[in-house]
Amino acid sequence: MKSYHVNLGAGLSGLTLKDHTIPTPGPREVLIQVKASSLNYREIMILKGFYPLPVRPDVVPLCDGAGEVVGIGKAVTRVKVGDRVVGQVFPEWVDGPFALDYAAQLGGSMNGMLTEYAVLPEDAVLQIPPHLSYIEAAALPCAGLTAWNALTGGRGLVAGQTVLTLGSGGVSLFALQLAKAAGARVIATTSSEEKAAKLKALGADEVINYVTQPDWHLEVRALTGGQGVDHVVEVGGAGTAEKSIRSARMEGEVAMIGSVANEPVLFNINLILYGMVNLRPVAIGSKAQFQEMINLVRVHHLQPVIDRVFHFREAAAAFAYYMEGKYFGKVVIDHSGL
């Protein structure tokens, strides 16, 4: 079998392909033939050397992956050979709030999914909804679950509430789809009319072009009768956080997820105090939350938005393309045909 490997801070030039013996699963483990994996911003953080959680040396990257169970340990009861499964990014986080005790993660302190075969605990895999392909399912574990946690893991999402999403990355598009399925109104921001049309086709009720309307938080306020939104799925970090907070209604919630805007901007703490806004950091999600999200995806036949698919041998090109930041949806690596 073949696996890609990276080291913290080594950059894209450090991505190497190595040969290995196919592993044997332990008593309560399953052997997965990985069919597809996908990229997230955390992978770029690892390559650039500022990922906040531990990263093992020479790690197999990517926390997102889907595949077929081709072997099981003698004590496995929940999974059988032939099952189509996705892996849980934090295999030890079953339910409840996040804690350092559950911080071991695929593609970080544990080997990830950019490999032909992976061994995972049987309790760390979930069944893929029947209507999804492996390529679509590979988009679920990180971006999909993060969006679901952002919407439901704090104050909860109620039908009829309003959600603000930023841009067209994986988390934002999942948040749009999941929020609409849950009966919410969605306001989205984007940088072009072409992307605005795509967002509306996915169900966005209103779209704001942040290039032509740099003070987009004022337009959010206008679209909500001056009240602000109930939930903000904040992925920009310091570069967008202040406007996200200004977009939230009193007692609204801003789910803090990423820092893709990469701008060294600090916001006034009084925005939170006087606006009575709740800020909640989001660390992907637990297995229980993942199962909830998969149930909703299955019932509503939701399909992840895939921007582009690369072959396994084109992994370096997939990383390079993702780092350009021009994608609309998920960038996926197809492992089939190896």
mmCIF file of N, CA and C in Angstrom, residues 148-204:
data_model
loop_
_atom_site.group_PDB
_atom_site.id
_atom_site.type_symbol
_atom_site.label_atom_id
_atom_site.label_comp_id
_atom_site.label_asym_id
_atom_site.label_seq_id
_atom_site.Cartn_x
_atom_site.Cartn_y
_atom_site.Cartn_z
ATOM 1 N N TRP A 148 -22.423 21.687 11.412
ATOM 2 C CA TRP A 148 -23.549 21.213 12.224
ATOM 3 C C TRP A 148 -23.363 21.620 13.689
ATOM 4 N N ASN A 149 -22.164 21.454 14.207
ATOM 5 C CA ASN A 149 -21.871 21.868 15.581
ATOM 6 C C ASN A 149 -22.056 23.374 15.741
ATOM 7 N N ALA A 150 -21.606 24.142 14.735
ATOM 8 C CA ALA A 150 -21.751 25.597 14.798
ATOM 9 C C ALA A 150 -23.206 26.011 14.903
ATOM 10 N N LEU A 151 -24.069 25.286 14.212
ATOM 11 C CA LEU A 151 -25.491 25.638 14.184
ATOM 12 C C LEU A 151 -26.262 25.110 15.392
ATOM 13 N N THR A 152 -25.896 23.929 15.877
ATOM 14 C CA THR A 152 -26.748 23.252 16.859
ATOM 15 C C THR A 152 -26.083 22.976 18.193
ATOM 16 N N GLY A 153 -24.745 23.099 18.271
ATOM 17 C CA GLY A 153 -24.039 22.669 19.476
ATOM 18 C C GLY A 153 -24.083 23.640 20.632
ATOM 19 N N GLY A 154 -24.524 24.868 20.397
ATOM 20 C CA GLY A 154 -24.569 25.865 21.460
ATOM 21 C C GLY A 154 -25.995 26.157 21.880
ATOM 22 N N ARG A 155 -26.502 27.304 21.429
ATOM 23 C CA ARG A 155 -27.860 27.715 21.793
ATOM 24 C C ARG A 155 -28.920 26.989 20.981
ATOM 25 N N GLY A 156 -28.491 26.269 19.957
ATOM 26 C CA GLY A 156 -29.424 25.481 19.164
ATOM 27 C C GLY A 156 -30.069 26.283 18.056
ATOM 28 N N LEU A 157 -30.369 25.612 16.956
ATOM 29 C CA LEU A 157 -31.005 26.248 15.811
ATOM 30 C C LEU A 157 -32.486 25.906 15.801
ATOM 31 N N VAL A 158 -33.321 26.929 15.685
ATOM 32 C CA VAL A 158 -34.772 26.760 15.670
ATOM 33 C C VAL A 158 -35.299 27.194 14.307
ATOM 34 N N ALA A 159 -36.233 26.432 13.762
ATOM 35 C CA ALA A 159 -36.834 26.792 12.480
ATOM 36 C C ALA A 159 -37.368 28.220 12.537
ATOM 37 N N GLY A 160 -37.098 28.970 11.489
ATOM 38 C CA GLY A 160 -37.533 30.363 11.439
ATOM 39 C C GLY A 160 -36.467 31.350 11.845
ATOM 40 N N GLN A 161 -35.392 30.869 12.468
ATOM 41 C CA GLN A 161 -34.296 31.765 12.815
ATOM 42 C C GLN A 161 -33.486 32.106 11.562
ATOM 43 N N THR A 162 -32.591 33.094 11.706
ATOM 44 C CA THR A 162 -31.777 33.544 10.586
ATOM 45 C C THR A 162 -30.309 33.231 10.857
ATOM 46 N N VAL A 163 -29.638 32.692 9.836
ATOM 47 C CA VAL A 163 -28.236 32.293 9.915
ATOM 48 C C VAL A 163 -27.438 33.095 8.901
ATOM 49 N N LEU A 164 -26.265 33.574 9.309
ATOM 50 C CA LEU A 164 -25.334 34.247 8.409
ATOM 51 C C LEU A 164 -24.141 33.337 8.161
ATOM 52 N N THR A 165 -23.836 33.088 6.877
ATOM 53 C CA THR A 165 -22.647 32.325 6.507
ATOM 54 C C THR A 165 -21.705 33.222 5.720
ATOM 55 N N LEU A 166 -20.407 32.930 5.807
ATOM 56 C CA LEU A 166 -19.391 33.766 5.165
ATOM 57 C C LEU A 166 -18.651 32.975 4.088
ATOM 58 N N GLY A 167 -18.698 33.449 2.859
ATOM 59 C CA GLY A 167 -17.912 32.864 1.790
ATOM 60 C C GLY A 167 -18.465 31.551 1.273
ATOM 61 N N SER A 168 -17.590 30.820 0.558
ATOM 62 C CA SER A 168 -18.043 29.615 -0.136
ATOM 63 C C SER A 168 -17.112 28.435 0.089
ATOM 64 N N GLY A 169 -16.493 28.388 1.254
ATOM 65 C CA GLY A 169 -15.702 27.222 1.626
ATOM 66 C C GLY A 169 -16.596 26.090 2.088
ATOM 67 N N GLY A 170 -15.977 24.943 2.423
ATOM 68 C CA GLY A 170 -16.740 23.768 2.786
ATOM 69 C C GLY A 170 -17.660 23.966 3.971
ATOM 70 N N VAL A 171 -17.170 24.567 5.057
ATOM 71 C CA VAL A 171 -17.986 24.770 6.249
ATOM 72 C C VAL A 171 -19.172 25.683 5.945
ATOM 73 N N SER A 172 -18.925 26.763 5.231
ATOM 74 C CA SER A 172 -19.975 27.734 4.946
ATOM 75 C C SER A 172 -21.073 27.131 4.080
ATOM 76 N N LEU A 173 -20.696 26.345 3.081
ATOM 77 C CA LEU A 173 -21.707 25.740 2.208
ATOM 78 C C LEU A 173 -22.492 24.662 2.936
ATOM 79 N N PHE A 174 -21.812 23.880 3.772
ATOM 80 C CA PHE A 174 -22.535 22.922 4.600
ATOM 81 C C PHE A 174 -23.505 23.639 5.535
ATOM 82 N N ALA A 175 -23.058 24.738 6.148
ATOM 83 C CA ALA A 175 -23.928 25.485 7.062
ATOM 84 C C ALA A 175 -25.167 25.985 6.333
ATOM 85 N N LEU A 176 -25.000 26.458 5.114
ATOM 86 C CA LEU A 176 -26.139 26.903 4.308
ATOM 87 C C LEU A 176 -27.108 25.750 4.071
ATOM 88 N N GLN A 177 -26.604 24.616 3.627
ATOM 89 C CA GLN A 177 -27.476 23.485 3.321
ATOM 90 C C GLN A 177 -28.168 22.935 4.570
ATOM 91 N N LEU A 178 -27.410 22.789 5.647
ATOM 92 C CA LEU A 178 -27.977 22.236 6.875
ATOM 93 C C LEU A 178 -28.988 23.187 7.493
ATOM 94 N N ALA A 179 -28.682 24.496 7.476
ATOM 95 C CA ALA A 179 -29.598 25.475 8.042
ATOM 96 C C ALA A 179 -30.912 25.506 7.271
ATOM 97 N N LYS A 180 -30.841 25.442 5.950
ATOM 98 C CA LYS A 180 -32.069 25.441 5.148
ATOM 99 C C LYS A 180 -32.884 24.174 5.415
ATOM 100 N N ALA A 181 -32.201 23.035 5.551
ATOM 101 C CA ALA A 181 -32.902 21.789 5.843
ATOM 102 C C ALA A 181 -33.600 21.846 7.199
ATOM 103 N N ALA A 182 -33.025 22.626 8.125
ATOM 104 C CA ALA A 182 -33.613 22.761 9.464
ATOM 105 C C ALA A 182 -34.673 23.855 9.530
ATOM 106 N N GLY A 183 -34.953 24.512 8.414
ATOM 107 C CA GLY A 183 -36.025 25.505 8.376
ATOM 108 C C GLY A 183 -35.603 26.921 8.677
ATOM 109 N N ALA A 184 -34.311 27.229 8.527
ATOM 110 C CA ALA A 184 -33.825 28.574 8.830
ATOM 111 C C ALA A 184 -33.776 29.434 7.570
ATOM 112 N N ARG A 185 -33.734 30.735 7.777
ATOM 113 C CA ARG A 185 -33.449 31.695 6.718
ATOM 114 C C ARG A 185 -31.943 31.914 6.697
ATOM 115 N N VAL A 186 -31.345 31.969 5.506
ATOM 116 C CA VAL A 186 -29.892 32.091 5.408
ATOM 117 C C VAL A 186 -29.508 33.319 4.595
ATOM 118 N N ILE A 187 -28.635 34.126 5.192
ATOM 119 C CA ILE A 187 -27.982 35.234 4.497
ATOM 120 C C ILE A 187 -26.527 34.824 4.305
ATOM 121 N N ALA A 188 -26.016 34.943 3.081
ATOM 122 C CA ALA A 188 -24.648 34.537 2.794
ATOM 123 C C ALA A 188 -23.857 35.714 2.243
ATOM 124 N N THR A 189 -22.552 35.695 2.470
ATOM 125 C CA THR A 189 -21.678 36.696 1.847
ATOM 126 C C THR A 189 -20.785 36.003 0.823
ATOM 127 N N THR A 190 -20.366 36.752 -0.180
ATOM 128 C CA THR A 190 -19.478 36.210 -1.195
ATOM 129 C C THR A 190 -18.764 37.351 -1.898
ATOM 130 N N SER A 191 -17.872 36.987 -2.850
ATOM 131 C CA SER A 191 -17.035 38.008 -3.481
ATOM 132 C C SER A 191 -17.377 38.277 -4.935
ATOM 133 N N SER A 192 -18.326 37.549 -5.507
ATOM 134 C CA SER A 192 -18.644 37.746 -6.918
ATOM 135 C C SER A 192 -20.094 37.412 -7.195
ATOM 136 N N GLU A 193 -20.593 37.938 -8.323
ATOM 137 C CA GLU A 193 -21.969 37.653 -8.715
ATOM 138 C C GLU A 193 -22.115 36.200 -9.155
ATOM 139 N N GLU A 194 -21.057 35.641 -9.721
ATOM 140 C CA GLU A 194 -21.099 34.236 -10.120
ATOM 141 C C GLU A 194 -21.303 33.330 -8.909
ATOM 142 N N LYS A 195 -20.546 33.603 -7.853
ATOM 143 C CA LYS A 195 -20.709 32.806 -6.637
ATOM 144 C C LYS A 195 -22.053 33.101 -5.967
ATOM 145 N N ALA A 196 -22.517 34.330 -6.059
ATOM 146 C CA ALA A 196 -23.824 34.679 -5.489
ATOM 147 C C ALA A 196 -24.922 33.838 -6.124
ATOM 148 N N ALA A 197 -24.861 33.655 -7.431
ATOM 149 C CA ALA A 197 -25.862 32.843 -8.122
ATOM 150 C C ALA A 197 -25.813 31.394 -7.645
ATOM 151 N N LYS A 198 -24.608 30.878 -7.422
ATOM 152 C CA LYS A 198 -24.470 29.505 -6.932
ATOM 153 C C LYS A 198 -25.025 29.367 -5.518
ATOM 154 N N LEU A 199 -24.790 30.369 -4.690
ATOM 155 C CA LEU A 199 -25.303 30.337 -3.323
ATOM 156 C C LEU A 199 -26.827 30.369 -3.303
ATOM 157 N N LYS A 200 -27.395 31.179 -4.163
ATOM 158 C CA LYS A 200 -28.859 31.234 -4.244
ATOM 159 C C LYS A 200 -29.426 29.913 -4.749
ATOM 160 N N ALA A 201 -28.705 29.273 -5.677
ATOM 161 C CA ALA A 201 -29.156 27.978 -6.183
ATOM 162 C C ALA A 201 -29.141 26.915 -5.083
ATOM 163 N N LEU A 202 -28.251 27.078 -4.100
ATOM 164 C CA LEU A 202 -28.197 26.158 -2.966
ATOM 165 C C LEU A 202 -29.259 26.460 -1.916
ATOM 166 N N GLY A 203 -29.910 27.618 -2.053
ATOM 167 C CA GLY A 203 -30.985 27.941 -1.126
ATOM 168 C C GLY A 203 -30.815 29.201 -0.322
ATOM 169 N N ALA A 204 -29.719 29.931 -0.512
ATOM 170 C CA ALA A 204 -29.544 31.179 0.247
ATOM 171 C C ALA A 204 -30.685 32.139 -0.053
#
